[in-house]
mmCIF file of C-alpha atoms in Angstrom:
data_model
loop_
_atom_site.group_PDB
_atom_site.id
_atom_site.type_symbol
_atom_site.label_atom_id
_atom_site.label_comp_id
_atom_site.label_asym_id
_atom_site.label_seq_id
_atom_site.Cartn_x
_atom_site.Cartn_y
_atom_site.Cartn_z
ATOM 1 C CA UNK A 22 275.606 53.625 -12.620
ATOM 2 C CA UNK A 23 273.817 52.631 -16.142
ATOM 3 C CA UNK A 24 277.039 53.571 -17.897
ATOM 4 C CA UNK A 25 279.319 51.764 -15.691
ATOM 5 C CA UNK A 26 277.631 48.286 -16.147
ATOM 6 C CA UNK A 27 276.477 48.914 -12.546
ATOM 7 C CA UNK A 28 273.486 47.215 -13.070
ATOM 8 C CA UNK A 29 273.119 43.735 -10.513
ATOM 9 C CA UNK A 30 272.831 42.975 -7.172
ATOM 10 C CA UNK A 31 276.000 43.965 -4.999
ATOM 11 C CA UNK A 32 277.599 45.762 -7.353
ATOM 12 C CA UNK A 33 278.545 49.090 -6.610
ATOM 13 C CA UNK A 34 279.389 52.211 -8.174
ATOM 14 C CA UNK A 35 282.127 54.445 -7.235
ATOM 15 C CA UNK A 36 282.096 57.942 -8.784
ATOM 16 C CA UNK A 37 285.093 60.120 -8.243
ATOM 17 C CA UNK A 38 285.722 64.186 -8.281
ATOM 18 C CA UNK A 39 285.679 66.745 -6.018
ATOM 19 C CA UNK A 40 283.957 64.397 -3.651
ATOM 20 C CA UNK A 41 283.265 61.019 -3.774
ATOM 21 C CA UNK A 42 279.663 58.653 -4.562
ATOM 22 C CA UNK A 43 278.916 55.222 -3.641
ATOM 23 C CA UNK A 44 276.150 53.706 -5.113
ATOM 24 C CA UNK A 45 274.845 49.991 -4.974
ATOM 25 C CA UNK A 46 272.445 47.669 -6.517
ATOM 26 C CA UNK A 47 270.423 45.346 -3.517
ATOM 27 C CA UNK A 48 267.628 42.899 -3.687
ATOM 28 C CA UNK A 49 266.399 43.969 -0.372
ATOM 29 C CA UNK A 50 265.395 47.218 1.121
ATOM 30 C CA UNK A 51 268.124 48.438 4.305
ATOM 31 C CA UNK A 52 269.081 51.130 6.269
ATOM 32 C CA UNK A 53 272.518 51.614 8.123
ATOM 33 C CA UNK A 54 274.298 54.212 9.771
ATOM 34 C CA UNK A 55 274.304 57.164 7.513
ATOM 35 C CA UNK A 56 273.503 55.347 4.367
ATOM 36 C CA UNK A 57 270.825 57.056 2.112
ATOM 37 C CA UNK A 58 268.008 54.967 0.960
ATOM 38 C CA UNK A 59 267.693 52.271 0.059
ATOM 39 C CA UNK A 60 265.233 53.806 -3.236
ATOM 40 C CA UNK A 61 262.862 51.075 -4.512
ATOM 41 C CA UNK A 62 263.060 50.322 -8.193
ATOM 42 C CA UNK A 63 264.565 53.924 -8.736
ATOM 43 C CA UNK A 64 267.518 52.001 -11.247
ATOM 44 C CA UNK A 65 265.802 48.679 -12.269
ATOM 45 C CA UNK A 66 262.462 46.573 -11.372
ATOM 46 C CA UNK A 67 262.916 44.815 -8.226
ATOM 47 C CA UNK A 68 265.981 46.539 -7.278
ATOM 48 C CA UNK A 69 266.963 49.177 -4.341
ATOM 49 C CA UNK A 70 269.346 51.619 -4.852
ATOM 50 C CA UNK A 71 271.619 52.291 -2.009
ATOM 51 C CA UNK A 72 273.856 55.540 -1.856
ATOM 52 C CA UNK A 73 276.512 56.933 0.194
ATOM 53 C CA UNK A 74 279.025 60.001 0.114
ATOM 54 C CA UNK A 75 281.940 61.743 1.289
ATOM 55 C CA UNK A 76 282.646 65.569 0.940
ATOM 56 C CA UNK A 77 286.404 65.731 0.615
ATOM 57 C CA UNK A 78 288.126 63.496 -1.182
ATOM 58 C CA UNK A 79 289.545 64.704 -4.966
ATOM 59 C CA UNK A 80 289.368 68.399 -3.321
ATOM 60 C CA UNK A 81 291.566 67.653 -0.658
ATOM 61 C CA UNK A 82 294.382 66.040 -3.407
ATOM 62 C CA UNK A 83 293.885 69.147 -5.240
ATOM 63 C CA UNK A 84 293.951 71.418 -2.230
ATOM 64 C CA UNK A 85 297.350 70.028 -1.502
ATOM 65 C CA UNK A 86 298.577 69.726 -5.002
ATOM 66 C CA UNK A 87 298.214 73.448 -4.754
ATOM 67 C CA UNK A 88 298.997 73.983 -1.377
ATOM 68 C CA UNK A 89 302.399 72.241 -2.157
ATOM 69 C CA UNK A 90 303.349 74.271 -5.286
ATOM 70 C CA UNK A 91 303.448 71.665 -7.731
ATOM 71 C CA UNK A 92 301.770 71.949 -11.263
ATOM 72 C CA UNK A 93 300.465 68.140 -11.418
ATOM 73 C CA UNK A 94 300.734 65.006 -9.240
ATOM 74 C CA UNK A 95 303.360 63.257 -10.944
ATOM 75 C CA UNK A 96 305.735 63.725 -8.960
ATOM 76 C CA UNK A 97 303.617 63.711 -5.945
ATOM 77 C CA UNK A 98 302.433 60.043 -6.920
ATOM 78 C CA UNK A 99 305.557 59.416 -7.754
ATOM 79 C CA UNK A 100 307.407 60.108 -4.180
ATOM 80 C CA UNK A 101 304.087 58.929 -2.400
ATOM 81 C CA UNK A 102 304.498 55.064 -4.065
ATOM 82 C CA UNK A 103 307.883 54.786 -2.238
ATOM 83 C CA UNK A 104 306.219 54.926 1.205
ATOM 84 C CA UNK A 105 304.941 51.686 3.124
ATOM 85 C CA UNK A 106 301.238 51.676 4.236
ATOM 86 C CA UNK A 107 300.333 53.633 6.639
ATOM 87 C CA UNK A 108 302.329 56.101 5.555
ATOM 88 C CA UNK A 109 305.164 55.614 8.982
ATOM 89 C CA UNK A 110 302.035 56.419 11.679
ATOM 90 C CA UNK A 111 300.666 59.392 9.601
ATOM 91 C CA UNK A 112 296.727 59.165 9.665
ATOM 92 C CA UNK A 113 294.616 62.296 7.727
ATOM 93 C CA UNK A 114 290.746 62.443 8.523
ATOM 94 C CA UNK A 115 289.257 63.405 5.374
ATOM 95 C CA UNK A 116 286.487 65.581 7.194
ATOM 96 C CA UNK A 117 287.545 68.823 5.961
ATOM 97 C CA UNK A 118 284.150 69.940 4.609
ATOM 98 C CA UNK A 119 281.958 67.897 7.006
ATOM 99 C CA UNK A 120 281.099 64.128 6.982
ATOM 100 C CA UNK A 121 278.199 62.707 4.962
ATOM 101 C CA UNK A 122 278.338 58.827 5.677
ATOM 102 C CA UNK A 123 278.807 57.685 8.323
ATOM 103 C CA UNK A 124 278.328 60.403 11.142
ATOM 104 C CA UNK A 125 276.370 62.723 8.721
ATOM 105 C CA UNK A 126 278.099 65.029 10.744
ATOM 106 C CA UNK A 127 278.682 69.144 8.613
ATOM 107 C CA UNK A 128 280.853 70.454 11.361
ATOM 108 C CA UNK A 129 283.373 67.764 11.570
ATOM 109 C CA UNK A 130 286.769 68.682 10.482
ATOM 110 C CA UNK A 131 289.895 67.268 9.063
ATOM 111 C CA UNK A 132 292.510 66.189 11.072
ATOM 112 C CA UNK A 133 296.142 65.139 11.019
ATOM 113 C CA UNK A 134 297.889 62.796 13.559
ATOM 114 C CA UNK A 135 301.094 61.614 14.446
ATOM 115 C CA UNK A 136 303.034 63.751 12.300
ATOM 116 C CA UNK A 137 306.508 64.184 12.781
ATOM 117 C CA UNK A 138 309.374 65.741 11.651
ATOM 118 C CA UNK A 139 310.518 62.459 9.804
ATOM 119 C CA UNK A 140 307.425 63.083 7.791
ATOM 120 C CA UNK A 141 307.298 64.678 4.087
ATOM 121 C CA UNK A 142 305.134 66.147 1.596
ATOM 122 C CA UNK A 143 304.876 63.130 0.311
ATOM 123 C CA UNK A 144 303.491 61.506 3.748
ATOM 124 C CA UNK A 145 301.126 63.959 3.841
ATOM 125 C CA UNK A 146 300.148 63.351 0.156
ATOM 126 C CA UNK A 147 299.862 59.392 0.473
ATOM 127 C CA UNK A 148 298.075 59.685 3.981
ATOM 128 C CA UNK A 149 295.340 62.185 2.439
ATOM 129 C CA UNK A 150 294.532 59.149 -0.045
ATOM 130 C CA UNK A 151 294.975 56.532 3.034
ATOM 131 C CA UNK A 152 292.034 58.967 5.132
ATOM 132 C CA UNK A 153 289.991 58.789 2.195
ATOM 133 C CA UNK A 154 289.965 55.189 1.545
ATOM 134 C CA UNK A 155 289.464 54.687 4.762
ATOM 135 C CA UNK A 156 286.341 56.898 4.896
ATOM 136 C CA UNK A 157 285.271 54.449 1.662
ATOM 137 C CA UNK A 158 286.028 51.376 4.236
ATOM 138 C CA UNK A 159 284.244 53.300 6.956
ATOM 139 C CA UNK A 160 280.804 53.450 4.283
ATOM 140 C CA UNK A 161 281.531 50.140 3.044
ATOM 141 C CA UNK A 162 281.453 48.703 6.604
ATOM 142 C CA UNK A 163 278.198 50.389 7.357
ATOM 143 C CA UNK A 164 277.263 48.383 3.913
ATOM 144 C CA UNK A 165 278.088 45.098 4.485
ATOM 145 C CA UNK A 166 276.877 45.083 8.149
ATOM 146 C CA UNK A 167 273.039 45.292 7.003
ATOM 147 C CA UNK A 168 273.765 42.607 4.159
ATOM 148 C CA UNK A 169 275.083 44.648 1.212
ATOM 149 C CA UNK A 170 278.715 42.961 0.398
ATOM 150 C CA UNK A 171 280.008 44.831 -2.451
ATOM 151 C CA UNK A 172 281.801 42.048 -4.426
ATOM 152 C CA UNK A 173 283.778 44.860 -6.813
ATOM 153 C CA UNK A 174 283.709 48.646 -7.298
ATOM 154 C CA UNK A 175 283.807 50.216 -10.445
ATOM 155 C CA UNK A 176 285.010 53.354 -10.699
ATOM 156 C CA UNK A 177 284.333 56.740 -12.907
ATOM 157 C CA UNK A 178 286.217 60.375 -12.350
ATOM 158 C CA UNK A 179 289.468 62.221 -11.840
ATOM 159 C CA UNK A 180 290.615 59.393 -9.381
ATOM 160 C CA UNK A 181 290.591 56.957 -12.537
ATOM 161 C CA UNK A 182 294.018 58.662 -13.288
ATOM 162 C CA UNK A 183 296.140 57.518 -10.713
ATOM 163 C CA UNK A 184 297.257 53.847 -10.349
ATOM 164 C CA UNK A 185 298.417 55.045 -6.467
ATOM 165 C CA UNK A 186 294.950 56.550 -5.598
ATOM 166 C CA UNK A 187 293.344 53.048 -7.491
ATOM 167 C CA UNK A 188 295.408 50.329 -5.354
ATOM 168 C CA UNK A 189 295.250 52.339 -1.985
ATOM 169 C CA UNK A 190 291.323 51.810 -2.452
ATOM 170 C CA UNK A 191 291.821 48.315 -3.512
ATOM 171 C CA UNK A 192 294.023 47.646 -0.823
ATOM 172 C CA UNK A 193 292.120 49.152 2.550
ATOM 173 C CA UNK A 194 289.037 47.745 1.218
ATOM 174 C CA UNK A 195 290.170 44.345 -0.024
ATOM 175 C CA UNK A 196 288.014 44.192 -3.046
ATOM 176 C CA UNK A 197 288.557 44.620 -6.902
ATOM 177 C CA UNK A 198 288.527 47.994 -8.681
ATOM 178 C CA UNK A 199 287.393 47.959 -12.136
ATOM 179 C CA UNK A 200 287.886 51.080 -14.868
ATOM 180 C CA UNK A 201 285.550 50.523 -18.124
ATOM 181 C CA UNK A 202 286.749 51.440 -21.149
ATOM 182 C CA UNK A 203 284.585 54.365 -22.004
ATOM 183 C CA UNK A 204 285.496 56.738 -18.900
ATOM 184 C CA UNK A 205 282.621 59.353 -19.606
ATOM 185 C CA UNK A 206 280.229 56.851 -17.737
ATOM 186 C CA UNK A 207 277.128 59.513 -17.851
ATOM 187 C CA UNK A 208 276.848 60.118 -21.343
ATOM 188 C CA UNK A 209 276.853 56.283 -21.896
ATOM 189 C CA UNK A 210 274.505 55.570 -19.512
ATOM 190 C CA UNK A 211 272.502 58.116 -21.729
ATOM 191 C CA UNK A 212 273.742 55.896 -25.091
ATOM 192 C CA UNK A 213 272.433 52.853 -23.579
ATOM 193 C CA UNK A 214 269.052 54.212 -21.738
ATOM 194 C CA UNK A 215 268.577 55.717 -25.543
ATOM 195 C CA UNK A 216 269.360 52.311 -27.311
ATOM 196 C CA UNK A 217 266.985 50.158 -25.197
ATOM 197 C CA UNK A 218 263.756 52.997 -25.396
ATOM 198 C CA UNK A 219 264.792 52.862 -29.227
ATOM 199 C CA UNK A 220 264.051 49.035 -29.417
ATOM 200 C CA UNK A 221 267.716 47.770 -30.152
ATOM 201 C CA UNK A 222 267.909 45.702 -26.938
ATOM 202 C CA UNK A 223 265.275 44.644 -24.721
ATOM 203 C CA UNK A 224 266.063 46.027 -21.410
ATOM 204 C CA UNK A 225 269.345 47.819 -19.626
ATOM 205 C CA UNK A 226 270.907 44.670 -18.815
ATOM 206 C CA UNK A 227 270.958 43.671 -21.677
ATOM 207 C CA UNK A 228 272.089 46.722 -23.342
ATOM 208 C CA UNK A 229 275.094 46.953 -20.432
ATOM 209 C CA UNK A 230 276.632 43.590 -21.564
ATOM 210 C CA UNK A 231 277.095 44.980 -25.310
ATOM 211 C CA UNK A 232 277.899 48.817 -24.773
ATOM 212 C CA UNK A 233 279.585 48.338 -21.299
ATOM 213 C CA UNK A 234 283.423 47.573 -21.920
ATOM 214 C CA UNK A 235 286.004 46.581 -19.125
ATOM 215 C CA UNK A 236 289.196 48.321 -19.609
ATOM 216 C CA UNK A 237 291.445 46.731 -16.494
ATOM 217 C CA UNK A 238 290.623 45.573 -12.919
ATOM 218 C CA UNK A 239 293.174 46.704 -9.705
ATOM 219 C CA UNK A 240 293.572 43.564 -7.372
ATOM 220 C CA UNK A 241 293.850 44.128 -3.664
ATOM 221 C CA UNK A 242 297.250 43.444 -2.391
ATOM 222 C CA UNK A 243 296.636 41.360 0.271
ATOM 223 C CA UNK A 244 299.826 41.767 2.369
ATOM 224 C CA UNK A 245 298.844 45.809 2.055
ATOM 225 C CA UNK A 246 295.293 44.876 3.201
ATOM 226 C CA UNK A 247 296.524 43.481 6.860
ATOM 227 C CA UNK A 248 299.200 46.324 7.363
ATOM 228 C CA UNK A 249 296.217 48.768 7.030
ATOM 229 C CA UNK A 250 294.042 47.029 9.483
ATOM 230 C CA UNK A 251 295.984 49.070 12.494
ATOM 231 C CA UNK A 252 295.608 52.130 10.285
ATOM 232 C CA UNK A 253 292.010 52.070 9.684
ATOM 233 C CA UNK A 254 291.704 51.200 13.622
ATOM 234 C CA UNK A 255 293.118 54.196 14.409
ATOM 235 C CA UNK A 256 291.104 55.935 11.746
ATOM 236 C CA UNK A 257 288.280 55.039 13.115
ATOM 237 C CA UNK A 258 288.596 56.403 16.866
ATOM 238 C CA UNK A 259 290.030 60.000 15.772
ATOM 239 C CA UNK A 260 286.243 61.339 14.706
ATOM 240 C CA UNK A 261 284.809 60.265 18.425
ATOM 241 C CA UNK A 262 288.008 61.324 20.347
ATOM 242 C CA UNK A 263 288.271 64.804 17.963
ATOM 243 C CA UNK A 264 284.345 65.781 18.299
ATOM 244 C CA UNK A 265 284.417 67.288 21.950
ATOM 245 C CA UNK A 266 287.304 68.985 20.796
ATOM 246 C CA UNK A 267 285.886 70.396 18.017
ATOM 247 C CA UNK A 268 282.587 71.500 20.355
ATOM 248 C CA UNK A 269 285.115 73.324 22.786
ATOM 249 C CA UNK A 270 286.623 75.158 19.686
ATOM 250 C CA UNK A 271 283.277 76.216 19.027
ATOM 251 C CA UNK A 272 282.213 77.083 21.756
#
């Protein structure tokens, strides 16, 4: 969070890989559905540290990267940009090694509905990256409901690479996404915890606003945001209507 700048209240921290972390700055202690925390002072005095989490994200592009035969994701980005939102009624839930936030659910499993014959690789590619923004929405939502608005996400990891994966988040969300220019976050979080204990600034705010660069922000597209509302709708029902389903498998 240090090295991102994440450092005042509603600001959040999204960290990207094989799964994804969102963590936040708040003034007041809160607890909503599936949200860890909030962690008293744990980042900064007078500060609580809110965190949430999802299991599958960056595996699941990688899983299908593979899965599809191709080397990299250019041309899988590349195909997947030419599709509308919503990806022509394809919805993915992202569930495919449990769910941490919201439902903090390990047995949930992914899903895919509504797919078709009209639908390509590169549907399936696009609407993995829809289901996983919308699981972001999904913790987001649980967020802002007890008082924590995130007012802009910036973003570490893998994900940093690909402008599709960057607006899709922007987009479903409806907030700003903003890279730094130093995109090994960790070790300058380290840098700057080092520089402050050494005496060269006098606290980690301080330090952040020197050593923290912005490299480029992703604006929402706000035509995109309303033509995911449906999406996310939909999104939302398949993990209530899929659970019995699930427990019958199991059973």
């Amino acid at each position: 969070m240090i090295g991102l700048g994440v450092v005042k209240p509603d600001s959040l921290a999204l960290i990207t890989g094989s799964s994804h972390l969102q963590l936040g700055l708040s003034e007041k202690p809160f607890h909503g559905e599936g949200i860890w925390g909030t962690y008293a002072e744990a980042l900064l005095p007078g500060l609580h540290t809110v965190e949430g989490g999802q299991t599958s994200t960056g595996s699941v592009i990688n899983w299908l990267k593979n899965l599809f035969g191709e080397s990299d994701y250019s041309s899988l980005n590349r195909n997947a940009q030419k599709l509308p939102p919503g990806s022509e009624g394809l919805i993915i839930q992202d569930h495919f090694q449990g769910n941490r936030t919201p439902h903090t659910d390990p047995r949930s499993r992914g899903a895919v509905h509504g797919l078709s014959l009209k639908h390509s690789r590169a549907h399936i590619f696009r609407a993995s990256i829809e289901g996983i923004a919308f699981g972001s929405e999904l913790i987001f939502e649980s967020m802002r409901e007890n008082g924590f608005h995130p007012e802009n996400v910036v973003i570490s990891g893998g994900a940093t690479r690909s402008k599709l994966w960057l607006q899709i988040h922007a987009d479903v969300s409806n907030v700003p996404i903003t890279l730094t220019r130093n995109p090994d976050a960790p070790l300058l979080g380290c840098a700057i915890l080092s520089a402050v204990g050494a005496g060269f600034y006098q606290d980690i705010p301080s330090a952040v606003e020197t050593m923290v660069q912005i490299e480029s922000t992703v604006e929402p597209n706000t035509d995109h945001h309303e033509a995911y509302k449906p999406f996310l709708e939909s999104y939302k029902k398949t993990y209530s209507t899929l659970r019995n389903i699930r427990k019958n498998l199991e059973d």
